[in-house]
mmCIF file of C-alpha atoms in Angstrom:
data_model
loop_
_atom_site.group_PDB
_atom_site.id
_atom_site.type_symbol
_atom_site.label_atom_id
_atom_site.label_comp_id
_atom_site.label_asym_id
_atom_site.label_seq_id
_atom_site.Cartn_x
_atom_site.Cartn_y
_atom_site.Cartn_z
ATOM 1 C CA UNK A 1 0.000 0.000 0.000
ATOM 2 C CA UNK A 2 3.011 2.451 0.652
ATOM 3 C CA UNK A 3 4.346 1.707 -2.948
ATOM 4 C CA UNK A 4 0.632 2.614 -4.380
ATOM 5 C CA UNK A 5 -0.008 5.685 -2.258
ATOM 6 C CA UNK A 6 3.731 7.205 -3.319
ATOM 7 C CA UNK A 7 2.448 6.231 -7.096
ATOM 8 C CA UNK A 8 -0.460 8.369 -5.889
ATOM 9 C CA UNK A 9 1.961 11.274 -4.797
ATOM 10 C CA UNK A 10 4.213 11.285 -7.916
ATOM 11 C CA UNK A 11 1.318 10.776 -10.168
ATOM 12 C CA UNK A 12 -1.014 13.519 -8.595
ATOM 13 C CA UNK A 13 -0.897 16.371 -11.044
ATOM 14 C CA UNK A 14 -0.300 14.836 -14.147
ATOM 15 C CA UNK A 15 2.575 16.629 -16.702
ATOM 16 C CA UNK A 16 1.784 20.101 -14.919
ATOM 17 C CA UNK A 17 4.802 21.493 -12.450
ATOM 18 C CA UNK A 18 3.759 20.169 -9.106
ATOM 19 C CA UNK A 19 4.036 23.961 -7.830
ATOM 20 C CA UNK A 20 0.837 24.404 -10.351
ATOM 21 C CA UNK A 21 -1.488 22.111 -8.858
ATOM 22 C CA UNK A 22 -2.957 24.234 -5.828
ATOM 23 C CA UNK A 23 -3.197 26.728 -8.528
ATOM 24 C CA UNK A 24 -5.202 24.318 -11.045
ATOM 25 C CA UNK A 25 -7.638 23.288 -8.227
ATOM 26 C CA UNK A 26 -8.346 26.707 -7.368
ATOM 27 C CA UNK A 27 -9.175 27.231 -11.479
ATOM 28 C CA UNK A 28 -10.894 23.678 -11.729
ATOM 29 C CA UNK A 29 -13.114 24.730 -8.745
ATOM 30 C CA UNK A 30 -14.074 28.033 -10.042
ATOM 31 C CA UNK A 31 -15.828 26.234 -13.346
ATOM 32 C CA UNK A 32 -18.682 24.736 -11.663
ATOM 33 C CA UNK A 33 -21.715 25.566 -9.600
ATOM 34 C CA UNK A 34 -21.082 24.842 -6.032
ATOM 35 C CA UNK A 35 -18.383 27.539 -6.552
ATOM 36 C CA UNK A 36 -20.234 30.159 -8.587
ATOM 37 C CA UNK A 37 -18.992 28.817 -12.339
ATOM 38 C CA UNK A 38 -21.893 28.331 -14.821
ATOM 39 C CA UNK A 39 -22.467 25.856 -17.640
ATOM 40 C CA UNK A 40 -21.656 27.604 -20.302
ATOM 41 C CA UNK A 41 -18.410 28.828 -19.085
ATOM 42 C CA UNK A 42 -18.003 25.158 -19.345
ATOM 43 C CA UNK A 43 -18.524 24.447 -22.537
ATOM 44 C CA UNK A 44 -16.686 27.239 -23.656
ATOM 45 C CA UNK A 45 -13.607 26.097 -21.656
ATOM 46 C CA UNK A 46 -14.289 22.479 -21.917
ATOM 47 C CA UNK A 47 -11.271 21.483 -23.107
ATOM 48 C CA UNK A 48 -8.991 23.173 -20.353
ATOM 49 C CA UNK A 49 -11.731 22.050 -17.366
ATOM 50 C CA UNK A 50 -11.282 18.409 -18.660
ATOM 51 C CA UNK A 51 -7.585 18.189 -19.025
ATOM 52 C CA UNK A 52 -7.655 20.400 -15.184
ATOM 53 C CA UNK A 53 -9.447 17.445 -14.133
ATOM 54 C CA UNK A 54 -7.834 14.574 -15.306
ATOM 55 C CA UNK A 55 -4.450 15.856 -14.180
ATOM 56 C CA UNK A 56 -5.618 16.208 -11.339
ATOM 57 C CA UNK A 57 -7.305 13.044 -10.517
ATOM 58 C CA UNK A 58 -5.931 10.582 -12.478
ATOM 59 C CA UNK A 59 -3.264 8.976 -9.585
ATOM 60 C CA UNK A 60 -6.699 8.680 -7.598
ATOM 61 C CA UNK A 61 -9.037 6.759 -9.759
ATOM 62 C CA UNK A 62 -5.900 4.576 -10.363
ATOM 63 C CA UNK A 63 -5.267 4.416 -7.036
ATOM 64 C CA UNK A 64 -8.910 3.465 -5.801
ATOM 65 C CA UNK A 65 -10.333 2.107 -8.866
ATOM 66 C CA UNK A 66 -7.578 0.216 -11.417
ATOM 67 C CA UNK A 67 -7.121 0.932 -14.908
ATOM 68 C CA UNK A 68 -10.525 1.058 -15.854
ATOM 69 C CA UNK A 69 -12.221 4.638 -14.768
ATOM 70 C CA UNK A 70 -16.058 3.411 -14.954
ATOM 71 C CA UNK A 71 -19.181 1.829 -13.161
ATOM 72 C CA UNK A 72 -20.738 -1.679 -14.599
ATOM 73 C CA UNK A 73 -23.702 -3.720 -13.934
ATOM 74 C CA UNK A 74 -23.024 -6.366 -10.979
ATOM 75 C CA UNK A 75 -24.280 -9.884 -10.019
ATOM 76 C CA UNK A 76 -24.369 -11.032 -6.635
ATOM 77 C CA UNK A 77 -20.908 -12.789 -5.255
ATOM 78 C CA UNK A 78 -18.788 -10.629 -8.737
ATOM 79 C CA UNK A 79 -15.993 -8.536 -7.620
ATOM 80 C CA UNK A 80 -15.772 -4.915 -9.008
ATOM 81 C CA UNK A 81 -12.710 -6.252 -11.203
ATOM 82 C CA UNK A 82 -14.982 -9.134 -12.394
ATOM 83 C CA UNK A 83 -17.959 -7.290 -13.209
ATOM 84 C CA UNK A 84 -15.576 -4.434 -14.855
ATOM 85 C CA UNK A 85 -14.513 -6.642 -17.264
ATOM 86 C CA UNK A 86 -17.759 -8.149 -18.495
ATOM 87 C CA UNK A 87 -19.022 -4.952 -18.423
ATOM 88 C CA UNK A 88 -16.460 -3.831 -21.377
ATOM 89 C CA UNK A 89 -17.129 -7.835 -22.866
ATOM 90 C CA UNK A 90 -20.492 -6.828 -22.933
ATOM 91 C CA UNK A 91 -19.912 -3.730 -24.952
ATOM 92 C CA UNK A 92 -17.556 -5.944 -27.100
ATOM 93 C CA UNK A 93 -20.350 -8.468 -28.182
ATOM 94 C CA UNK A 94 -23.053 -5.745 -28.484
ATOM 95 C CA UNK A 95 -20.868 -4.061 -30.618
ATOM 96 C CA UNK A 96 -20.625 -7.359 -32.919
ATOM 97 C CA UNK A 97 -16.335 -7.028 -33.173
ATOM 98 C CA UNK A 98 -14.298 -9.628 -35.160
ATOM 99 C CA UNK A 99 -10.637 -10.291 -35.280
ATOM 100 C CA UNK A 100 -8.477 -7.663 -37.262
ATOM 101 C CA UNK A 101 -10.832 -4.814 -36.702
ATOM 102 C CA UNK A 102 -9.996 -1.372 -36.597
ATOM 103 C CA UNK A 103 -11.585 0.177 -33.439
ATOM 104 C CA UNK A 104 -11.199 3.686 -32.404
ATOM 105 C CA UNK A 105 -11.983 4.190 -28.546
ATOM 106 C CA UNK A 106 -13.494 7.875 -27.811
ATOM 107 C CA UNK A 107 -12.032 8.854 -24.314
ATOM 108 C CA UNK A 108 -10.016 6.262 -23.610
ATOM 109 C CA UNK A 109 -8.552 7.163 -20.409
ATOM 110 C CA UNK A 110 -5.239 5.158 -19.114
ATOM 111 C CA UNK A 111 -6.153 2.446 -21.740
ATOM 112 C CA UNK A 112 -7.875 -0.201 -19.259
ATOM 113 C CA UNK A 113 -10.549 -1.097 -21.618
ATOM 114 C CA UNK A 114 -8.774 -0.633 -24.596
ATOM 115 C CA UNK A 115 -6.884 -3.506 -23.369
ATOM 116 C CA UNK A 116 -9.269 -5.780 -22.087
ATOM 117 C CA UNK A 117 -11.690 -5.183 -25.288
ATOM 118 C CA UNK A 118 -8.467 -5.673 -27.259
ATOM 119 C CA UNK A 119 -7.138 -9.094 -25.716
ATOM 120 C CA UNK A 120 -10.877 -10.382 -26.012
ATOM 121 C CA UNK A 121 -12.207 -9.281 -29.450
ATOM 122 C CA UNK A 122 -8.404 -9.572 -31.142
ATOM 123 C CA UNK A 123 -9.066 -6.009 -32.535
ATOM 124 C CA UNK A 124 -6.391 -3.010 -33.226
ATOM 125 C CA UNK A 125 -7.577 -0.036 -30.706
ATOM 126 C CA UNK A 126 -6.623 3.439 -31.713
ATOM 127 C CA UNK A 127 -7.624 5.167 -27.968
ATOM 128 C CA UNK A 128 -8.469 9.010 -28.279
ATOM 129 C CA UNK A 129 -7.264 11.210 -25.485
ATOM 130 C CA UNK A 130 -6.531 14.893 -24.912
ATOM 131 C CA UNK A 131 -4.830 14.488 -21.427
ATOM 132 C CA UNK A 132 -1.064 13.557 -22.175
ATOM 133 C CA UNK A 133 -0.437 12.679 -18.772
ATOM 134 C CA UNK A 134 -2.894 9.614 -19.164
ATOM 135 C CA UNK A 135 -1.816 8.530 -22.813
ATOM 136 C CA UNK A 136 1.561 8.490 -21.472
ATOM 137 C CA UNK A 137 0.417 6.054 -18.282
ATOM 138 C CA UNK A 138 -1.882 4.014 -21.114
ATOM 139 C CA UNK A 139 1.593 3.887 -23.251
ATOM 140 C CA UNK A 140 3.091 1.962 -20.102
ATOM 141 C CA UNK A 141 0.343 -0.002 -19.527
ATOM 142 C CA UNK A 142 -0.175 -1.108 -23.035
ATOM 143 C CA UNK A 143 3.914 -2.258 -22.806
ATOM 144 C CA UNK A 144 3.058 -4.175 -19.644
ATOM 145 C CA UNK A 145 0.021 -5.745 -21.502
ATOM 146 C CA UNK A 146 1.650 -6.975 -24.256
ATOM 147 C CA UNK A 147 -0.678 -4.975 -26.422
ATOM 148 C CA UNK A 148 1.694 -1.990 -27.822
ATOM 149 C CA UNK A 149 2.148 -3.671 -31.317
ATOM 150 C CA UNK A 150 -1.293 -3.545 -31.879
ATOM 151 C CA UNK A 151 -2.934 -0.685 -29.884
ATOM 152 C CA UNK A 152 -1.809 2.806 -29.588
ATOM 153 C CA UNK A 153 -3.088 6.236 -28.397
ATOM 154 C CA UNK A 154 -3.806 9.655 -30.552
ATOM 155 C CA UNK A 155 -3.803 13.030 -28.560
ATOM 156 C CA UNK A 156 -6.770 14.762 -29.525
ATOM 157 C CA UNK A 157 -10.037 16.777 -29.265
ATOM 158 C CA UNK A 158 -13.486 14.278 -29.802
ATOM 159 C CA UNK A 159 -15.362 17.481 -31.608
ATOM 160 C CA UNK A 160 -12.361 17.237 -33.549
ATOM 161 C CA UNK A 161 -11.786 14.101 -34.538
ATOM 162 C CA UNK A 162 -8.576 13.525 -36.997
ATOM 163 C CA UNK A 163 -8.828 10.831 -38.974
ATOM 164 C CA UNK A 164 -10.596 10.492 -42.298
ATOM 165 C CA UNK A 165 -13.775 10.086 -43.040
ATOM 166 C CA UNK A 166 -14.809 6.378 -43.141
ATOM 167 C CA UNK A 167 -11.458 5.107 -41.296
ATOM 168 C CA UNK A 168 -13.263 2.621 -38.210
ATOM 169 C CA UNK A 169 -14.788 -0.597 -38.418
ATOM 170 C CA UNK A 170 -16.355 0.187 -35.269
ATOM 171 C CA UNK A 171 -16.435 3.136 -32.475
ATOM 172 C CA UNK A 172 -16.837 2.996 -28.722
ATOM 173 C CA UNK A 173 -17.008 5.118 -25.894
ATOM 174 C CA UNK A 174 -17.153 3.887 -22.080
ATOM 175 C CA UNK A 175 -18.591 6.880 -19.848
ATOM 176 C CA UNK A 176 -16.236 9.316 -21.510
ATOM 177 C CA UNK A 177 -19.085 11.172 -24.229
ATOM 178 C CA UNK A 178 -20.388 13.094 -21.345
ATOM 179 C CA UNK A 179 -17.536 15.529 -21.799
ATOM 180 C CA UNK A 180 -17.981 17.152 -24.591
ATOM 181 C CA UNK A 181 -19.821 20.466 -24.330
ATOM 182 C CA UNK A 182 -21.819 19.159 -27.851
ATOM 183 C CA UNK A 183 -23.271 15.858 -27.717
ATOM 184 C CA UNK A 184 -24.851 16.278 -31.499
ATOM 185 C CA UNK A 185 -21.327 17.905 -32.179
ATOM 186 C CA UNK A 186 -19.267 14.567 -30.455
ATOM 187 C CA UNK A 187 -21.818 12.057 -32.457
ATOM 188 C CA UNK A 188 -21.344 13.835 -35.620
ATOM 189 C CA UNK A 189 -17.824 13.286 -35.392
ATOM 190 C CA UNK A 190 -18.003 9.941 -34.729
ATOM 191 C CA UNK A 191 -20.260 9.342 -37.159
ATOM 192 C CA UNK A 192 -17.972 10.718 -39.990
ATOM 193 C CA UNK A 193 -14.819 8.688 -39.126
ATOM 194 C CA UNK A 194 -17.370 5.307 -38.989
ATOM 195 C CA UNK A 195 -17.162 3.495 -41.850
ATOM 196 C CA UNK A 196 -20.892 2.668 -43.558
ATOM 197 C CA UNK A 197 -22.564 0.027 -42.433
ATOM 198 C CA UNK A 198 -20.672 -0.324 -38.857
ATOM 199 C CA UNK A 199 -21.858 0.763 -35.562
ATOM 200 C CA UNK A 200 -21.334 2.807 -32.444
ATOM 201 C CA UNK A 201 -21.820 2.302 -29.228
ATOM 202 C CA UNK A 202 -21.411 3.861 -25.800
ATOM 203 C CA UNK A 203 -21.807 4.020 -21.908
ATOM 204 C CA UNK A 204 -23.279 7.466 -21.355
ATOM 205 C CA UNK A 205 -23.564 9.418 -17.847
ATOM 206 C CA UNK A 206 -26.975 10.631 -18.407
ATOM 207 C CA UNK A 207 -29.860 12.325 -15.852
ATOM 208 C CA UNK A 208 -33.380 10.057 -16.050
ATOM 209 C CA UNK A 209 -36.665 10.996 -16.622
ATOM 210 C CA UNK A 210 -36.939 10.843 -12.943
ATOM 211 C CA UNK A 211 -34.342 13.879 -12.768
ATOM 212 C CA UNK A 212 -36.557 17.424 -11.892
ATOM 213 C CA UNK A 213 -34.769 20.323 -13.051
ATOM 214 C CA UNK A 214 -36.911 22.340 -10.759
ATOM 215 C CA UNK A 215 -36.448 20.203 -7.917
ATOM 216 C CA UNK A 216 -33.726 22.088 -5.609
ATOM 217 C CA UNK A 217 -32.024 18.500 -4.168
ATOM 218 C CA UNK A 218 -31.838 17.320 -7.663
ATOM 219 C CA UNK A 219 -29.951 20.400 -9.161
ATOM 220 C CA UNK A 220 -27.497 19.931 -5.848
ATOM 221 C CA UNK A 221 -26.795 16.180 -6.998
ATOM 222 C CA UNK A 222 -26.426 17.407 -10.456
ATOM 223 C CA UNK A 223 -23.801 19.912 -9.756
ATOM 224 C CA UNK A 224 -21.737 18.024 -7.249
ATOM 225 C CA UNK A 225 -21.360 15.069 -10.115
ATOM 226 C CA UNK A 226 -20.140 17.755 -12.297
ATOM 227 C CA UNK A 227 -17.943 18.969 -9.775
ATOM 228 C CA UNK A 228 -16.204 16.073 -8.766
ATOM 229 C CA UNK A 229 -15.604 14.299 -12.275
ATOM 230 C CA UNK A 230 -15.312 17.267 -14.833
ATOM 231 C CA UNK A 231 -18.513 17.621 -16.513
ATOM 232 C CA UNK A 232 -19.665 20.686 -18.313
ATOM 233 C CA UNK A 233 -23.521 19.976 -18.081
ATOM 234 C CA UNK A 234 -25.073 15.960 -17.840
ATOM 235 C CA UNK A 235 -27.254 15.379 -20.216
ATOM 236 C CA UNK A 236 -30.764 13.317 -20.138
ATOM 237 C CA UNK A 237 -30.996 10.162 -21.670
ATOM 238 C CA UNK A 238 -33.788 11.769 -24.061
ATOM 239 C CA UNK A 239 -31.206 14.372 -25.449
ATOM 240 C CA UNK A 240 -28.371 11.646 -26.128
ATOM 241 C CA UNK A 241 -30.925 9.445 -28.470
ATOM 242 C CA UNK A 242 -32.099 12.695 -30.223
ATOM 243 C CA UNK A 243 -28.653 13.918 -30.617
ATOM 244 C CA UNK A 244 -27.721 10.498 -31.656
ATOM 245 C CA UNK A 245 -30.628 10.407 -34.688
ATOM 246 C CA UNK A 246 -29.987 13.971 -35.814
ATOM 247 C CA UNK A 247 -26.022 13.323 -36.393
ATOM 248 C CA UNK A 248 -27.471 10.484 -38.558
ATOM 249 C CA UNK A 249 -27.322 7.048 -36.780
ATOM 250 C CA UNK A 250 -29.812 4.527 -36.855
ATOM 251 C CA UNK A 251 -30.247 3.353 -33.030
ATOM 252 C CA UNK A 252 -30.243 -0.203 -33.208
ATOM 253 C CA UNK A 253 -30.936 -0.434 -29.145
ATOM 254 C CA UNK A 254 -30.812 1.777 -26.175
ATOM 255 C CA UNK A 255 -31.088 0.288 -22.688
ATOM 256 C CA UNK A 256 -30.401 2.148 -19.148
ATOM 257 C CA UNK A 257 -28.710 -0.687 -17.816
ATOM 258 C CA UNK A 258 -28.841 0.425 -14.316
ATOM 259 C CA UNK A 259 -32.361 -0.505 -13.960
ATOM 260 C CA UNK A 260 -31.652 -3.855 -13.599
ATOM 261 C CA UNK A 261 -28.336 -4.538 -11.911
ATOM 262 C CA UNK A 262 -28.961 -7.015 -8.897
ATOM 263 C CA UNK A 263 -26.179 -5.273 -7.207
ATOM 264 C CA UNK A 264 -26.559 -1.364 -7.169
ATOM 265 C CA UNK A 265 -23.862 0.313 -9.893
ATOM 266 C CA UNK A 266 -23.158 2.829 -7.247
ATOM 267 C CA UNK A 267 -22.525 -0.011 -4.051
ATOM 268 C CA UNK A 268 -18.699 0.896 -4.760
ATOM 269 C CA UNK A 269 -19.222 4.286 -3.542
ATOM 270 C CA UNK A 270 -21.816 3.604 -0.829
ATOM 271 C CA UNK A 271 -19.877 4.295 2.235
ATOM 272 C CA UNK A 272 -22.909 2.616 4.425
ATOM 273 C CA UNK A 273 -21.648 -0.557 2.646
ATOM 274 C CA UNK A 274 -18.425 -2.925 3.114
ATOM 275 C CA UNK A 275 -16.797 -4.884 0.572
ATOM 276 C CA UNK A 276 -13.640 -5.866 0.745
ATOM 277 C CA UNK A 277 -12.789 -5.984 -2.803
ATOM 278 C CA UNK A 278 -13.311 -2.547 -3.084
ATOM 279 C CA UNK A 279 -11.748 -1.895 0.120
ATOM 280 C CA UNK A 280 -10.537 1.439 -0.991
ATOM 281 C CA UNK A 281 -13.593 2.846 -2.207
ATOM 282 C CA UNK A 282 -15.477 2.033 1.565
ATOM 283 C CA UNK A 283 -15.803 4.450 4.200
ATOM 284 C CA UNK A 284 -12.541 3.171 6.000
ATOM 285 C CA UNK A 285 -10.543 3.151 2.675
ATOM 286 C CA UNK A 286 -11.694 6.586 2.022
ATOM 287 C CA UNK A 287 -10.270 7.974 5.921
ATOM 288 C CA UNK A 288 -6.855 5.868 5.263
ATOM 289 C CA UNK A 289 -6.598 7.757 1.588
ATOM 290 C CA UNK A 290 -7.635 11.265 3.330
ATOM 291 C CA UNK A 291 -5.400 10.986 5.899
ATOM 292 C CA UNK A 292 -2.344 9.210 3.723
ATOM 293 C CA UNK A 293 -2.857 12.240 0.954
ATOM 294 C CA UNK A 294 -2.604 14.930 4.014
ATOM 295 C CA UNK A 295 0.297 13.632 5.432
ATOM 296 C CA UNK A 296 2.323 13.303 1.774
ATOM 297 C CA UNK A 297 0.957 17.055 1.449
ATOM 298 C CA UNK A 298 2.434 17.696 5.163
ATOM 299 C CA UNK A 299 6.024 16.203 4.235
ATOM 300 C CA UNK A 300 5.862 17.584 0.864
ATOM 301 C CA UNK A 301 5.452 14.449 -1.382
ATOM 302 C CA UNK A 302 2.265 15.254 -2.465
ATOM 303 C CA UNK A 303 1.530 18.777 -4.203
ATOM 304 C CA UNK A 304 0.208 21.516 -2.853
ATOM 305 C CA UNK A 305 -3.762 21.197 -3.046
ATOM 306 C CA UNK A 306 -3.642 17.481 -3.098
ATOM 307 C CA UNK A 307 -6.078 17.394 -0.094
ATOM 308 C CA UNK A 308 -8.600 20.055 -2.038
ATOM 309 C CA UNK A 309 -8.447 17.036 -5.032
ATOM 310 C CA UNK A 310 -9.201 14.227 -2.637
ATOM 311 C CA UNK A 311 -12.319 16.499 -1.141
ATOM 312 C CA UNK A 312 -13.944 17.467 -4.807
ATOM 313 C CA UNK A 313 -13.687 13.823 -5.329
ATOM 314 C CA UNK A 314 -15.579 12.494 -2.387
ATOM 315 C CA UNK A 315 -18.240 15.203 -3.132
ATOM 316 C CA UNK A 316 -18.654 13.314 -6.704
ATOM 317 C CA UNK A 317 -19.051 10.397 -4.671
ATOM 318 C CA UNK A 318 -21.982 11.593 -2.464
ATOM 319 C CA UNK A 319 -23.235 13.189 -5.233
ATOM 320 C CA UNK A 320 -23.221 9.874 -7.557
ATOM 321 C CA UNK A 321 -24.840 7.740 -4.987
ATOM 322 C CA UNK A 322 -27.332 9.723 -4.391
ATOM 323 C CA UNK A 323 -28.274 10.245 -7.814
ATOM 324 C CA UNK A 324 -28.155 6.451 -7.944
ATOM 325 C CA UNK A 325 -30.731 6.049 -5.235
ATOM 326 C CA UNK A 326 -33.358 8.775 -6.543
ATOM 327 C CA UNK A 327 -32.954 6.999 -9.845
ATOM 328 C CA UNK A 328 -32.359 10.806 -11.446
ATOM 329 C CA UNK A 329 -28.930 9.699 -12.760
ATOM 330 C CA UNK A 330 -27.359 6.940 -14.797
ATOM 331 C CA UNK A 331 -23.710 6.200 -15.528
ATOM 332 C CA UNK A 332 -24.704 3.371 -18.201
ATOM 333 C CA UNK A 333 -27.486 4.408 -20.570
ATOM 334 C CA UNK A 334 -26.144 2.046 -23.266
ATOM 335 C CA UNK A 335 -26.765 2.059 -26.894
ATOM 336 C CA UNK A 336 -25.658 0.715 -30.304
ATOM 337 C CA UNK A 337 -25.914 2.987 -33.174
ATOM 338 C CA UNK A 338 -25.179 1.948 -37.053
ATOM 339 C CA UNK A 339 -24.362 4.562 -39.465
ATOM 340 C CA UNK A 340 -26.692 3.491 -42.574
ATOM 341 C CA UNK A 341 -25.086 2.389 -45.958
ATOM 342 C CA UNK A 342 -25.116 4.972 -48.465
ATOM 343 C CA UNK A 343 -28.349 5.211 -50.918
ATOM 344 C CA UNK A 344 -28.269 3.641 -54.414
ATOM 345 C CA UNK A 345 -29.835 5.851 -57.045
#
């Protein structure tokens, strides 16, 4: 555990100057709600928010959560690590991908399901990343993996996707969409770079038609999630299929899948709950991670601000599980989308 919390430390940051980081939280913090930011400051500064974030809190989610950054349905007696993984299979099958595809992965993170989706499907993964801190982690990883000859990661903006038009056999993205500022805009992209015929598909973080924008509790849930894990504005389930449809896909099938997980998506993050697979994630693990990040802080390990980055993230934790329990929010509104095969005259 020492090993992994000085990984924390050193990683904490990302490629800024460590000297930057109280600085960056202070910025980070000033984009959203709780600390007078509004959305479309957001969207306008999307790009700098999201990179903020992910250099920021990168070393954590590896630290508490693995490789792969995202939620997944869960049977009774799984592990998170199990149920991780056929969570991404899942996507894999859905998806319909065959050996010697090319796959482009939209926010791919550090690469964890890039390489699981990879190993299983026998696919080439391009991942798409803006955050160089995390493509060079998912450049390590891949190494370690034994993936590297056949995976790789671009640096890039998804509302600005480069590649050519028609390039992917198939397109994923695993609870990553919900970043850009455009969902139509993100879609459209994708939708250009997908060859005819092939199909898309996605986890997205989405509010439910139980969410009440009126509803004072709900908009506090709202803006602690996009607080704590970089979100300009969350979108509703019924604006991702429209958006979907007008950048020209075909939805094959749209599911939330939350609704009928046997084990809660959000039990992870439910400090009233013990597991000792996630053992980090509990309400003891989170303590022994506050108090380890304060005292690397204290002897100068850990940056400046490192504390302020462990705080915004347990707010995003109370915030998610609480959404989770009202039903108003879903991490995994799945869908598969085909982009149709050109007309013949």
């Amino acid at each position: 555990m020492a090993k992994s919390a000085l990984d924390l430390a050193s990683g904490l940051g990302g490629k800024m100057d460590k000297k930057e980081v109280l600085s960056a939280v202070d910025q980070y913090e000033k984009y959203h709600a709780c600390h007078g930011g509004n959305e479309q400051d957001r969207k306008e500064n999307y790009t700098d928010m999201v990179n903020k974030y992910y250099d920021l809190s990168t070393s954590f989610y590896e630290f508490g959560w693995g490789e792969s950054f995202h939620f997944a349905t869960r049977w009774k007696g799984e592990s998170l690590r199990e149920s991780i993984k056929r969570h991404e299979h899942f996507l894999a099958l859905k998806l319909g991908l065959q050996p010697g595809m090319k796959v482009l992965d939209v926010g791919c993170g550090i690469g964890g399901p890039l390489r699981e989706i990879a190993r299983f499907s026998s696919t080439s993964i391009t991942g798409l990343n803006n955050n160089e801190y995390q493509i060079a982690r998912g450049k390590v990883l891949n190494r370690v993996a034994g993936v590297d000859k056949t995976c790789d990661f671009v640096k890039a903006d998804f509302m600005k996707v480069p590649f050519s038009d028609n390039t992917f056999d198939a397109v994923y993205a695993i609870e990553a969409t919900c970043h850009a500022p455009d969902a139509f805009g993100c879609y459209k992209e994708i939708f250009r770079v997908l060859k005819p015929g092939q199909s898309f598909a996605a986890y997205e973080w989405c509010m439910t038609d139980s969410y009440d924008p009126q509803n004072e509790v709900h908009q506090n849930i709202k803006a602690q999630i996009e607080l704590g894990d970089g979100l300009p504005d969350i979108r509703t389930t019924r604006q991702c299929l429209e958006a979907l449809k007008l950048a020209g896909f075909e939805v094959i099938w749209e599911k939330d899948l939350a609704l009928d997980s046997p084990v809660s998506w959000y039990f992870p993050l439910d400090t009233t709950q013990w597991s000792l697979s996630s053992l980090r994630l509990t309400a003891l693990g989170r303590v022994v991670t506050r108090n380890l990040v304060k005292v690397l802080e204290y002897v100068g390990i850990a940056p400046n601000g490192s504390s302020r980055v462990q705080s915004f993230l347990e707010t995003a934790a109370d915030g998610l599980v609480a959404g989770g329990r009202r039903e108003i929010f879903t991490p995994m509104y799945a869908f598969v989308a085909r982009k149709p095969l050109p007309t013949t005259a």
